[in-house]
PDB file of C-alpha atoms and ligand atoms in Angstrom:
ATOM      1  CA  MET A   1     170.528 113.568 -11.713  1.00 85.00           C
ATOM      2  CA  LYS A   2     169.473 114.112 -15.325  1.00 93.00           C
ATOM      3  CA  GLU A   3     166.752 116.600 -14.366  1.00 97.00           C
ATOM      4  CA  LEU A   4     169.156 118.501 -12.117  1.00 98.00           C
ATOM      5  CA  LEU A   5     171.801 118.670 -14.857  1.00 98.00           C
ATOM      6  CA  GLU A   6     169.226 119.965 -17.298  1.00 98.00           C
ATOM      7  CA  LYS A   7     168.211 122.688 -14.844  1.00 98.00           C
ATOM      8  CA  LEU A   8     171.816 123.605 -14.072  1.00 98.00           C
ATOM      9  CA  THR A   9     172.903 123.840 -17.704  1.00 98.00           C
ATOM     10  CA  SER A  10     169.785 125.757 -18.723  1.00 98.00           C
ATOM     11  CA  ALA A  11     170.290 128.480 -16.109  1.00 98.00           C
ATOM     12  CA  PHE A  12     171.624 131.835 -17.324  1.00 98.00           C
ATOM     13  CA  GLY A  13     174.965 132.657 -15.702  1.00 98.00           C
ATOM     14  CA  PRO A  14     177.738 134.417 -17.599  1.00 98.00           C
ATOM     15  CA  SER A  15     180.736 135.603 -15.566  1.00 98.00           C
ATOM     16  CA  GLY A  16     179.633 138.224 -13.052  1.00 98.00           C
ATOM     17  CA  TYR A  17     175.943 137.320 -13.447  1.00 98.00           C
ATOM     18  CA  GLU A  18     175.781 133.987 -11.620  1.00 98.00           C
ATOM     19  CA  SER A  19     172.870 134.700  -9.245  1.00 98.00           C
ATOM     20  CA  ARG A  20     170.312 132.453 -10.978  1.00 98.00           C
ATOM     21  CA  VAL A  21     172.700 129.518 -10.889  1.00 98.00           C
ATOM     22  CA  ARG A  22     173.545 130.237  -7.256  1.00 98.00           C
ATOM     23  CA  ASP A  23     169.853 130.401  -6.259  1.00 98.00           C
ATOM     24  CA  LEU A  24     169.226 127.049  -7.939  1.00 98.00           C
ATOM     25  CA  ILE A  25     172.215 125.395  -6.253  1.00 98.00           C
ATOM     26  CA  LEU A  26     171.390 126.817  -2.826  1.00 98.00           C
ATOM     27  CA  GLU A  27     167.798 125.615  -3.107  1.00 98.00           C
ATOM     28  CA  THR A  28     169.091 122.134  -4.029  1.00 98.00           C
ATOM     29  CA  ILE A  29     171.664 121.762  -1.221  1.00 98.00           C
ATOM     30  CA  LYS A  30     170.412 123.869   1.678  1.00 97.00           C
ATOM     31  CA  ASN A  31     169.313 120.849   3.737  1.00 97.00           C
ATOM     32  CA  ASP A  32     172.578 118.986   3.160  1.00 97.00           C
ATOM     33  CA  ILE A  33     175.103 121.545   4.430  1.00 98.00           C
ATOM     34  CA  ASP A  34     176.027 122.804   7.900  1.00 98.00           C
ATOM     35  CA  GLU A  35     176.425 126.454   6.976  1.00 98.00           C
ATOM     36  CA  TYR A  36     176.842 128.775   4.031  1.00 98.00           C
ATOM     37  CA  ARG A  37     177.579 132.337   3.123  1.00 98.00           C
ATOM     38  CA  ILE A  38     177.744 134.390  -0.051  1.00 98.00           C
ATOM     39  CA  ASP A  39     180.807 136.605  -0.289  1.00 98.00           C
ATOM     40  CA  ALA A  40     181.222 140.055  -1.816  1.00 98.00           C
ATOM     41  CA  LEU A  41     181.944 138.728  -5.317  1.00 98.00           C
ATOM     42  CA  GLY A  42     179.017 136.292  -5.198  1.00 98.00           C
ATOM     43  CA  ASN A  43     180.780 133.018  -4.391  1.00 98.00           C
ATOM     44  CA  LEU A  44     178.594 130.510  -2.535  1.00 98.00           C
ATOM     45  CA  ILE A  45     180.832 129.171   0.237  1.00 98.00           C
ATOM     46  CA  THR A  46     179.462 126.195   2.184  1.00 98.00           C
ATOM     47  CA  ARG A  47     180.692 123.986   4.981  1.00 98.00           C
ATOM     48  CA  LYS A  48     179.984 120.299   5.448  1.00 98.00           C
ATOM     49  CA  GLY A  49     181.331 118.541   8.540  1.00 97.00           C
ATOM     50  CA  THR A  50     183.966 119.494  11.080  1.00 97.00           C
ATOM     51  CA  ARG A  51     187.686 118.806  11.051  1.00 96.00           C
ATOM     52  CA  LYS A  52     188.495 115.731  13.164  1.00 95.00           C
ATOM     53  CA  ALA A  53     191.940 114.902  14.588  1.00 93.00           C
ATOM     54  CA  ASN A  54     193.188 113.274  11.392  1.00 93.00           C
ATOM     55  CA  GLY A  55     191.238 115.468   9.040  1.00 97.00           C
ATOM     56  CA  LYS A  56     191.962 118.514   6.905  1.00 98.00           C
ATOM     57  CA  ARG A  57     190.163 121.615   5.766  1.00 98.00           C
ATOM     58  CA  ILE A  58     189.490 120.902   2.094  1.00 98.00           C
ATOM     59  CA  MET A  59     188.140 123.388  -0.430  1.00 98.00           C
ATOM     60  CA  VAL A  60     186.265 121.814  -3.334  1.00 98.00           C
ATOM     61  CA  SER A  61     185.505 124.386  -6.005  1.00 98.00           C
ATOM     62  CA  ALA A  62     183.207 124.263  -9.021  1.00 98.00           C
ATOM     63  CA  HIS A  63     182.559 127.419 -11.005  1.00 98.00           C
ATOM     64  CA  MET A  64     179.019 128.605 -11.656  1.00 98.00           C
ATOM     65  CA  ASP A  65     179.790 131.018 -14.479  1.00 98.00           C
ATOM     66  CA  GLU A  66     179.718 130.285 -18.188  1.00 98.00           C
ATOM     67  CA  ILE A  67     181.382 131.980 -21.140  1.00 98.00           C
ATOM     68  CA  GLY A  68     179.331 134.684 -22.779  1.00 98.00           C
ATOM     69  CA  LEU A  69     179.251 137.934 -24.680  1.00 98.00           C
ATOM     70  CA  MET A  70     178.639 141.558 -23.717  1.00 98.00           C
ATOM     71  CA  VAL A  71     177.199 144.323 -25.854  1.00 98.00           C
ATOM     72  CA  THR A  72     179.730 147.049 -26.734  1.00 98.00           C
ATOM     73  CA  HIS A  73     177.358 149.245 -28.744  1.00 98.00           C
ATOM     74  CA  VAL A  74     174.132 149.143 -30.720  1.00 98.00           C
ATOM     75  CA  ASP A  75     174.206 150.746 -34.177  1.00 98.00           C
ATOM     76  CA  GLU A  76     171.476 152.889 -35.684  1.00 98.00           C
ATOM     77  CA  GLN A  77     169.869 149.934 -37.441  1.00 98.00           C
ATOM     78  CA  GLY A  78     169.604 148.052 -34.143  1.00 98.00           C
ATOM     79  CA  PHE A  79     172.455 145.578 -34.513  1.00 98.00           C
ATOM     80  CA  ALA A  80     174.217 144.913 -31.192  1.00 98.00           C
ATOM     81  CA  TYR A  81     178.012 144.514 -31.382  1.00 98.00           C
ATOM     82  CA  VAL A  82     179.683 142.344 -28.766  1.00 98.00           C
ATOM     83  CA  THR A  83     182.881 141.486 -26.977  1.00 98.00           C
ATOM     84  CA  ASN A  84     183.752 138.343 -25.043  1.00 98.00           C
ATOM     85  CA  LEU A  85     183.128 137.383 -21.427  1.00 98.00           C
ATOM     86  CA  GLY A  86     185.707 134.626 -21.086  1.00 97.00           C
ATOM     87  CA  GLY A  87     187.175 132.235 -23.640  1.00 95.00           C
ATOM     88  CA  VAL A  88     184.829 132.694 -26.576  1.00 96.00           C
ATOM     89  CA  ARG A  89     186.447 131.751 -29.872  1.00 95.00           C
ATOM     90  CA  PRO A  90     185.298 133.711 -32.954  1.00 94.00           C
ATOM     91  CA  LEU A  91     185.248 130.398 -34.848  1.00 92.00           C
ATOM     92  CA  ASN A  92     182.470 129.138 -32.580  1.00 94.00           C
ATOM     93  CA  LEU A  93     180.273 132.212 -32.867  1.00 95.00           C
ATOM     94  CA  MET A  94     179.154 132.216 -36.487  1.00 91.00           C
ATOM     95  CA  SER A  95     175.457 131.529 -37.009  1.00 92.00           C
ATOM     96  CA  ASN A  96     174.791 130.660 -33.391  1.00 96.00           C
ATOM     97  CA  ARG A  97     171.964 132.008 -31.298  1.00 98.00           C
ATOM     98  CA  VAL A  98     172.441 133.867 -28.039  1.00 98.00           C
ATOM     99  CA  VAL A  99     170.024 134.804 -25.271  1.00 98.00           C
ATOM    100  CA  PHE A 100     170.079 137.803 -22.935  1.00 98.00           C
ATOM    101  CA  ALA A 101     169.016 137.882 -19.271  1.00 98.00           C
ATOM    102  CA  ASP A 102     165.504 139.113 -20.130  1.00 98.00           C
ATOM    103  CA  GLY A 103     164.993 136.260 -22.619  1.00 98.00           C
ATOM    104  CA  THR A 104     165.677 138.309 -25.757  1.00 98.00           C
ATOM    105  CA  GLU A 105     167.245 136.012 -28.355  1.00 98.00           C
ATOM    106  CA  GLY A 106     169.380 136.916 -31.314  1.00 98.00           C
ATOM    107  CA  MET A 107     171.440 135.541 -34.160  1.00 98.00           C
ATOM    108  CA  LEU A 108     175.204 136.053 -34.386  1.00 97.00           C
ATOM    109  CA  CYS A 109     176.624 137.215 -37.691  1.00 96.00           C
ATOM    110  CA  ALA A 110     179.725 139.167 -38.719  1.00 96.00           C
ATOM    111  CA  ARG A 111     180.363 142.074 -41.065  1.00 93.00           C
ATOM    112  CA  ASP A 112     183.026 142.016 -43.796  1.00 81.00           C
ATOM    113  CA  MET A 113     182.930 138.262 -44.237  1.00 83.00           C
ATOM    114  CA  GLU A 114     185.742 137.047 -46.485  1.00 86.00           C
ATOM    115  CA  PRO A 115     185.414 133.504 -47.779  1.00 87.00           C
ATOM    116  CA  GLY A 116     187.712 131.133 -45.892  1.00 87.00           C
ATOM    117  CA  LYS A 117     188.521 133.643 -43.162  1.00 91.00           C
ATOM    118  CA  ILE A 118     187.231 133.690 -39.596  1.00 93.00           C
ATOM    119  CA  PRO A 119     186.017 137.200 -38.700  1.00 95.00           C
ATOM    120  CA  ALA A 120     187.594 138.856 -35.656  1.00 95.00           C
ATOM    121  CA  LEU A 121     185.468 139.111 -32.538  1.00 96.00           C
ATOM    122  CA  ASP A 122     184.881 142.864 -32.988  1.00 95.00           C
ATOM    123  CA  GLN A 123     183.213 142.172 -36.343  1.00 96.00           C
ATOM    124  CA  TYR A 124     180.398 140.186 -34.736  1.00 97.00           C
ATOM    125  CA  PHE A 125     176.949 141.575 -34.059  1.00 98.00           C
ATOM    126  CA  VAL A 126     173.727 140.157 -32.680  1.00 98.00           C
ATOM    127  CA  ASP A 127     170.539 140.614 -34.679  1.00 98.00           C
ATOM    128  CA  THR A 128     167.654 140.591 -32.205  1.00 98.00           C
ATOM    129  CA  GLY A 129     165.129 141.440 -34.877  1.00 98.00           C
ATOM    130  CA  ALA A 130     165.119 145.105 -33.909  1.00 98.00           C
ATOM    131  CA  SER A 131     164.713 147.668 -36.675  1.00 97.00           C
ATOM    132  CA  SER A 132     166.489 150.563 -34.933  1.00 98.00           C
ATOM    133  CA  ARG A 133     168.688 151.403 -31.964  1.00 97.00           C
ATOM    134  CA  LYS A 134     165.630 152.823 -30.244  1.00 97.00           C
ATOM    135  CA  SER A 135     163.538 149.689 -30.605  1.00 97.00           C
ATOM    136  CA  CYS A 136     166.419 147.299 -29.737  1.00 98.00           C
ATOM    137  CA  LYS A 137     165.729 145.645 -26.392  1.00 97.00           C
ATOM    138  CA  VAL A 138     169.388 145.171 -25.552  1.00 98.00           C
ATOM    139  CA  LYS A 139     171.773 147.944 -24.600  1.00 97.00           C
ATOM    140  CA  ILE A 140     175.446 148.550 -23.901  1.00 98.00           C
ATOM    141  CA  GLY A 141     176.712 146.327 -21.097  1.00 98.00           C
ATOM    142  CA  ASP A 142     174.056 143.628 -21.417  1.00 98.00           C
ATOM    143  CA  PRO A 143     175.497 140.101 -21.137  1.00 98.00           C
ATOM    144  CA  ALA A 144     174.377 137.143 -23.259  1.00 98.00           C
ATOM    145  CA  VAL A 145     175.069 133.406 -23.406  1.00 98.00           C
ATOM    146  CA  PHE A 146     174.809 130.745 -26.081  1.00 98.00           C
ATOM    147  CA  VAL A 147     171.499 129.033 -26.703  1.00 98.00           C
ATOM    148  CA  GLY A 148     172.204 125.294 -26.452  1.00 98.00           C
ATOM    149  CA  ARG A 149     169.371 123.012 -25.440  1.00 97.00           C
ATOM    150  CA  PHE A 150     170.039 120.056 -23.123  1.00 98.00           C
ATOM    151  CA  VAL A 151     169.947 116.737 -25.006  1.00 98.00           C
ATOM    152  CA  ASP A 152     169.903 113.247 -23.468  1.00 98.00           C
ATOM    153  CA  MET A 153     171.866 111.104 -25.932  1.00 97.00           C
ATOM    154  CA  GLY A 154     171.766 107.911 -23.911  1.00 97.00           C
ATOM    155  CA  ASP A 155     175.310 107.298 -22.685  1.00 98.00           C
ATOM    156  CA  ARG A 156     176.142 110.937 -23.307  1.00 98.00           C
ATOM    157  CA  ARG A 157     174.615 114.315 -22.631  1.00 98.00           C
ATOM    158  CA  MET A 158     174.957 117.521 -24.639  1.00 98.00           C
ATOM    159  CA  SER A 159     174.190 121.107 -23.688  1.00 98.00           C
ATOM    160  CA  LYS A 160     175.616 124.565 -23.400  1.00 98.00           C
ATOM    161  CA  THR A 161     177.638 125.076 -20.241  1.00 98.00           C
ATOM    162  CA  MET A 162     178.669 121.582 -19.254  1.00 98.00           C
ATOM    163  CA  ASP A 163     181.673 123.817 -18.398  1.00 98.00           C
ATOM    164  CA  ASP A 164     181.198 123.958 -15.507  1.00 98.00           C
ATOM    165  CA  ARG A 165     177.682 123.012 -14.448  1.00 98.00           C
ATOM    166  CA  ILE A 166     178.898 119.421 -14.620  1.00 98.00           C
ATOM    167  CA  GLY A 167     181.398 120.363 -11.875  1.00 98.00           C
ATOM    168  CA  CYS A 168     178.511 121.933  -9.909  1.00 98.00           C
ATOM    169  CA  LEU A 169     176.506 118.708 -10.330  1.00 98.00           C
ATOM    170  CA  ILE A 170     179.446 116.579  -9.133  1.00 98.00           C
ATOM    171  CA  ALA A 171     179.860 118.813  -6.063  1.00 98.00           C
ATOM    172  CA  ILE A 172     176.122 118.693  -5.298  1.00 98.00           C
ATOM    173  CA  GLU A 173     175.889 114.910  -5.628  1.00 98.00           C
ATOM    174  CA  ALA A 174     179.082 114.400  -3.605  1.00 98.00           C
ATOM    175  CA  LEU A 175     177.991 116.644  -0.752  1.00 98.00           C
ATOM    176  CA  LYS A 176     174.654 114.832  -0.594  1.00 98.00           C
ATOM    177  CA  ALA A 177     176.384 111.430  -0.548  1.00 98.00           C
ATOM    178  CA  LEU A 178     179.133 112.348   1.921  1.00 97.00           C
ATOM    179  CA  LYS A 179     178.739 110.850   5.403  1.00 93.00           C
ATOM    180  CA  ASP A 180     181.208 110.565   8.287  1.00 89.00           C
ATOM    181  CA  SER A 181     184.142 112.421   6.771  1.00 97.00           C
ATOM    182  CA  PRO A 182     187.139 113.235   9.001  1.00 98.00           C
ATOM    183  CA  HIS A 183     187.437 116.513   7.084  1.00 98.00           C
ATOM    184  CA  GLU A 184     185.881 119.935   7.127  1.00 98.00           C
ATOM    185  CA  VAL A 185     184.811 120.200   3.511  1.00 98.00           C
ATOM    186  CA  ARG A 186     184.200 123.625   2.055  1.00 98.00           C
ATOM    187  CA  PHE A 187     182.210 123.180  -1.135  1.00 98.00           C
ATOM    188  CA  VAL A 188     182.566 126.459  -3.003  1.00 98.00           C
ATOM    189  CA  PHE A 189     180.479 127.392  -6.019  1.00 99.00           C
ATOM    190  CA  SER A 190     182.652 130.078  -7.499  1.00 98.00           C
ATOM    191  CA  VAL A 191     182.117 133.062  -9.769  1.00 98.00           C
ATOM    192  CA  GLN A 192     184.102 134.571 -12.646  1.00 98.00           C
ATOM    193  CA  GLU A 193     186.324 131.559 -13.405  1.00 98.00           C
ATOM    194  CA  GLU A 194     186.065 132.122 -17.136  1.00 98.00           C
ATOM    195  CA  VAL A 195     187.454 135.652 -16.891  1.00 98.00           C
ATOM    196  CA  GLY A 196     190.537 134.669 -14.864  1.00 97.00           C
ATOM    197  CA  LEU A 197     189.823 132.425 -11.838  1.00 98.00           C
ATOM    198  CA  ARG A 198     188.643 135.469  -9.888  1.00 98.00           C
ATOM    199  CA  GLY A 199     186.054 133.977  -7.532  1.00 98.00           C
ATOM    200  CA  ALA A 200     188.336 131.138  -6.475  1.00 98.00           C
ATOM    201  CA  LYS A 201     190.968 133.702  -5.549  1.00 98.00           C
ATOM    202  CA  THR A 202     188.822 135.552  -3.013  1.00 98.00           C
ATOM    203  CA  SER A 203     186.971 132.511  -1.693  1.00 98.00           C
ATOM    204  CA  ALA A 204     190.189 130.558  -1.121  1.00 98.00           C
ATOM    205  CA  TYR A 205     191.567 133.494   0.858  1.00 98.00           C
ATOM    206  CA  SER A 206     188.649 133.388   3.298  1.00 97.00           C
ATOM    207  CA  VAL A 207     188.324 129.586   3.430  1.00 98.00           C
ATOM    208  CA  ASP A 208     192.094 129.236   4.024  1.00 98.00           C
ATOM    209  CA  PRO A 209     192.143 125.551   2.995  1.00 98.00           C
ATOM    210  CA  GLU A 210     194.870 122.955   3.591  1.00 98.00           C
ATOM    211  CA  ILE A 211     194.000 121.184   0.339  1.00 98.00           C
ATOM    212  CA  GLY A 212     192.326 122.525  -2.797  1.00 98.00           C
ATOM    213  CA  ILE A 213     190.383 120.498  -5.355  1.00 98.00           C
ATOM    214  CA  ALA A 214     188.714 122.008  -8.403  1.00 98.00           C
ATOM    215  CA  LEU A 215     185.997 120.202 -10.340  1.00 98.00           C
ATOM    216  CA  ASP A 216     185.904 121.124 -13.993  1.00 98.00           C
ATOM    217  CA  VAL A 217     185.769 119.883 -17.546  1.00 98.00           C
ATOM    218  CA  THR A 218     188.848 119.195 -19.608  1.00 98.00           C
ATOM    219  CA  LEU A 219     189.483 118.748 -23.317  1.00 96.00           C
ATOM    220  CA  CYS A 220     188.434 115.316 -24.521  1.00 97.00           C
ATOM    221  CA  ASN A 221     190.657 114.671 -27.513  1.00 93.00           C
ATOM    222  CA  ASP A 222     189.174 111.477 -28.935  1.00 94.00           C
ATOM    223  CA  THR A 223     187.415 113.060 -31.918  1.00 95.00           C
ATOM    224  CA  PRO A 224     188.754 112.960 -35.510  1.00 94.00           C
ATOM    225  CA  GLY A 225     191.725 115.096 -36.437  1.00 91.00           C
ATOM    226  CA  LEU A 226     193.146 115.851 -33.010  1.00 88.00           C
ATOM    227  CA  THR A 227     196.828 115.104 -32.594  1.00 79.00           C
ATOM    228  CA  GLU A 228     196.895 114.485 -28.852  1.00 79.00           C
ATOM    229  CA  ARG A 229     194.985 111.390 -27.877  1.00 82.00           C
ATOM    230  CA  ASN A 230     195.541 111.202 -24.133  1.00 90.00           C
ATOM    231  CA  LEU A 231     191.993 111.804 -22.839  1.00 96.00           C
ATOM    232  CA  LYS A 232     188.891 110.007 -23.989  1.00 96.00           C
ATOM    233  CA  PHE A 233     185.239 109.358 -23.188  1.00 97.00           C
ATOM    234  CA  GLY A 234     184.342 106.449 -20.940  1.00 97.00           C
ATOM    235  CA  ALA A 235     187.798 105.997 -19.389  1.00 97.00           C
ATOM    236  CA  GLY A 236     186.937 107.562 -16.042  1.00 98.00           C
ATOM    237  CA  PRO A 237     187.537 110.940 -14.400  1.00 98.00           C
ATOM    238  CA  CYS A 238     190.780 112.796 -15.123  1.00 98.00           C
ATOM    239  CA  ILE A 239     193.276 113.766 -12.436  1.00 98.00           C
ATOM    240  CA  LYS A 240     195.335 116.844 -13.241  1.00 98.00           C
ATOM    241  CA  ALA A 241     199.087 116.492 -13.676  1.00 98.00           C
ATOM    242  CA  LYS A 242     199.436 119.904 -15.348  1.00 97.00           C
ATOM    243  CA  ASP A 243     197.696 122.741 -17.138  1.00 97.00           C
ATOM    244  CA  GLY A 244     198.498 126.391 -17.774  1.00 97.00           C
ATOM    245  CA  SER A 245     197.613 127.416 -14.217  1.00 97.00           C
ATOM    246  CA  LEU A 246     198.781 124.494 -12.076  1.00 98.00           C
ATOM    247  CA  VAL A 247     201.077 121.554 -11.582  1.00 98.00           C
ATOM    248  CA  GLY A 248     198.962 119.062  -9.636  1.00 98.00           C
ATOM    249  CA  THR A 249     200.641 118.462  -6.257  1.00 98.00           C
ATOM    250  CA  PRO A 250     202.254 115.004  -6.576  1.00 98.00           C
ATOM    251  CA  TRP A 251     201.377 113.615  -3.115  1.00 98.00           C
ATOM    252  CA  LEU A 252     197.813 114.860  -3.501  1.00 98.00           C
ATOM    253  CA  ASN A 253     197.527 113.227  -6.915  1.00 98.00           C
ATOM    254  CA  ASN A 254     198.833 109.991  -5.391  1.00 98.00           C
ATOM    255  CA  ALA A 255     196.066 110.242  -2.769  1.00 98.00           C
ATOM    256  CA  LEU A 256     193.524 110.720  -5.577  1.00 98.00           C
ATOM    257  CA  TYR A 257     194.899 107.726  -7.518  1.00 98.00           C
ATOM    258  CA  ASP A 258     194.643 105.655  -4.289  1.00 98.00           C
ATOM    259  CA  ALA A 259     191.047 106.772  -3.798  1.00 98.00           C
ATOM    260  CA  ALA A 260     190.209 105.717  -7.368  1.00 98.00           C
ATOM    261  CA  GLU A 261     191.766 102.327  -6.759  1.00 98.00           C
ATOM    262  CA  ARG A 262     189.883 101.881  -3.463  1.00 98.00           C
ATOM    263  CA  ALA A 263     186.628 102.805  -5.219  1.00 97.00           C
ATOM    264  CA  GLY A 264     187.432 100.412  -8.065  1.00 98.00           C
ATOM    265  CA  ILE A 265     187.098 103.038 -10.782  1.00 98.00           C
ATOM    266  CA  PRO A 266     189.391 103.863 -13.705  1.00 98.00           C
ATOM    267  CA  TYR A 267     191.046 107.280 -14.018  1.00 98.00           C
ATOM    268  CA  GLN A 268     193.025 109.208 -16.601  1.00 98.00           C
ATOM    269  CA  VAL A 269     196.079 111.353 -15.933  1.00 98.00           C
ATOM    270  CA  GLU A 270     195.506 114.755 -17.466  1.00 97.00           C
ATOM    271  CA  VAL A 271     198.186 116.919 -19.049  1.00 96.00           C
ATOM    272  CA  LEU A 272     197.005 120.079 -20.784  1.00 95.00           C
ATOM    273  CA  ARG A 273     199.318 122.425 -22.672  1.00 93.00           C
ATOM    274  CA  GLY A 274     197.392 125.517 -21.563  1.00 94.00           C
ATOM    275  CA  ALA A 275     194.140 126.647 -19.938  1.00 94.00           C
ATOM    276  CA  GLY A 276     193.474 126.719 -16.211  1.00 97.00           C
ATOM    277  CA  THR A 277     190.992 126.057 -13.443  1.00 98.00           C
ATOM    278  CA  ASP A 278     190.076 127.325  -9.982  1.00 98.00           C
ATOM    279  CA  ALA A 279     192.795 125.023  -8.592  1.00 98.00           C
ATOM    280  CA  GLY A 280     195.423 127.318 -10.096  1.00 98.00           C
ATOM    281  CA  ALA A 281     194.097 130.246  -8.066  1.00 98.00           C
ATOM    282  CA  ILE A 282     193.625 128.175  -4.890  1.00 98.00           C
ATOM    283  CA  SER A 283     197.198 126.867  -5.073  1.00 98.00           C
ATOM    284  CA  LEU A 284     198.610 130.416  -4.948  1.00 98.00           C
ATOM    285  CA  THR A 285     196.491 131.540  -1.993  1.00 98.00           C
ATOM    286  CA  ARG A 286     198.233 132.987   1.088  1.00 98.00           C
ATOM    287  CA  SER A 287     201.426 130.937   1.527  1.00 97.00           C
ATOM    288  CA  GLY A 288     200.351 128.229  -0.936  1.00 98.00           C
ATOM    289  CA  VAL A 289     197.870 125.338  -0.967  1.00 98.00           C
ATOM    290  CA  PRO A 290     198.494 121.801  -2.295  1.00 98.00           C
ATOM    291  CA  SER A 291     195.958 121.530  -5.107  1.00 98.00           C
ATOM    292  CA  SER A 292     194.690 119.396  -7.951  1.00 98.00           C
ATOM    293  CA  VAL A 293     191.678 118.897 -10.186  1.00 98.00           C
ATOM    294  CA  ILE A 294     189.172 116.145 -10.799  1.00 98.00           C
ATOM    295  CA  SER A 295     188.008 116.786 -14.330  1.00 98.00           C
ATOM    296  CA  VAL A 296     185.534 115.300 -16.738  1.00 98.00           C
ATOM    297  CA  ALA A 297     186.527 114.854 -20.372  1.00 98.00           C
ATOM    298  CA  CYS A 298     184.297 117.102 -22.473  1.00 98.00           C
ATOM    299  CA  ARG A 299     184.015 117.359 -26.239  1.00 97.00           C
ATOM    300  CA  TYR A 300     183.484 120.719 -27.989  1.00 97.00           C
ATOM    301  CA  VAL A 301     184.392 122.835 -24.946  1.00 97.00           C
ATOM    302  CA  HIS A 302     183.304 126.476 -25.210  1.00 97.00           C
ATOM    303  CA  THR A 303     180.742 125.786 -27.915  1.00 97.00           C
ATOM    304  CA  PRO A 304     176.922 125.703 -27.444  1.00 98.00           C
ATOM    305  CA  SER A 305     177.087 121.896 -27.613  1.00 98.00           C
ATOM    306  CA  GLU A 306     179.462 120.662 -24.938  1.00 98.00           C
ATOM    307  CA  MET A 307     179.237 116.887 -24.541  1.00 98.00           C
ATOM    308  CA  VAL A 308     180.094 114.579 -21.625  1.00 98.00           C
ATOM    309  CA  ASP A 309     179.932 110.845 -20.984  1.00 98.00           C
ATOM    310  CA  VAL A 310     177.555 109.763 -18.213  1.00 98.00           C
ATOM    311  CA  SER A 311     179.823 107.045 -16.789  1.00 98.00           C
ATOM    312  CA  ASP A 312     182.717 109.525 -16.467  1.00 98.00           C
ATOM    313  CA  VAL A 313     180.474 111.869 -14.489  1.00 98.00           C
ATOM    314  CA  LYS A 314     179.192 109.134 -12.160  1.00 98.00           C
ATOM    315  CA  GLN A 315     182.737 107.916 -11.524  1.00 98.00           C
ATOM    316  CA  ALA A 316     183.952 111.456 -10.833  1.00 98.00           C
ATOM    317  CA  ILE A 317     181.310 111.669  -8.072  1.00 98.00           C
ATOM    318  CA  GLN A 318     182.415 108.287  -6.691  1.00 98.00           C
ATOM    319  CA  LEU A 319     186.059 109.353  -6.756  1.00 98.00           C
ATOM    320  CA  LEU A 320     185.368 112.602  -4.926  1.00 98.00           C
ATOM    321  CA  VAL A 321     183.206 110.915  -2.270  1.00 98.00           C
ATOM    322  CA  GLU A 322     185.829 108.222  -1.672  1.00 98.00           C
ATOM    323  CA  PHE A 323     188.622 110.815  -1.455  1.00 98.00           C
ATOM    324  CA  LEU A 324     186.715 112.985   1.007  1.00 98.00           C
ATOM    325  CA  SER A 325     185.560 110.047   3.177  1.00 98.00           C
ATOM    326  CA  LYS A 326     188.965 108.849   4.330  1.00 97.00           C
ATOM    327  CA  GLU A 327     192.016 110.188   6.062  1.00 97.00           C
ATOM    328  CA  ILE A 328     194.596 111.529   3.591  1.00 95.00           C
ATOM    329  CA  LYS A 329     198.139 110.239   4.013  1.00 85.00           C
TER     330      LYS A 329
HETATM  331 CO1   CO B 401     185.599 127.122 -19.476  1.00 92.13          CO
HETATM  332 ZN1   ZN B 402     185.473 125.476 -16.580  1.00 92.13          ZN
END
């Protein structure tokens, strides 16, 4: 599991450029699924099992894309200016390294730096070591992601892109472990979540599920200085009551709480003031889909050093497998 997570998090896959992540996932799961297809936007839509008399068609979605940057222009000296692909905060950019699809690395800096002030996103440029526009290897439209090496910290793991390769890992492990389910489970590895839940929107339309579950990270607020203290490391997977895109369907959440109790694992009820996940898009598909999220508390979300707790991840897999194995009442 550790090796797979390292591979998943290391893969390059900003929104709209998920093919390397998709190839890796497909290679990993192709013997464990009954069918798959890749849709026009690039979503990997799989099927595991068939719908029995008491079963449902369930879509389980984890997004493959990661936040990134895109070059807006390269100046005459060879500095590449950037804009955001997804929820990149200017605060988290300063002095970080980024890497482009061809392996070119660069350092992020900003012009007009005033002491004590965070530069606006349009002030940031990437220095790839080029000495002119002509010799700069990156050009307008090239996407980049953070450099953030995978680190095994014992009980915890740190890397770029735990958001949402950890969701991809949970889906992969659950689909490998799932046996004898009454449900038709559509594991979807979605694209373009970070730019507005776009892949989940089109994939949910074609899957036409009766229940939607997203797998994603959520904000772990157990570090110093945070006012809300409702989610912490080591207290089990989180079940979504609310975020900016979704109110978790109450009867579905009750079914998830029951599954956690049957599996003998702890869980946390998650309330977020904002943000969103694929479940928000799934819930508004066609005439509406009861939806919720199994999330993993993550520290330092949308930085190059996102951190998760190993026991939370293992229990999220257990919760999902238990939920998908039994009839839902
Ligand atoms: Co995110
Ligand atoms: Zn995410």
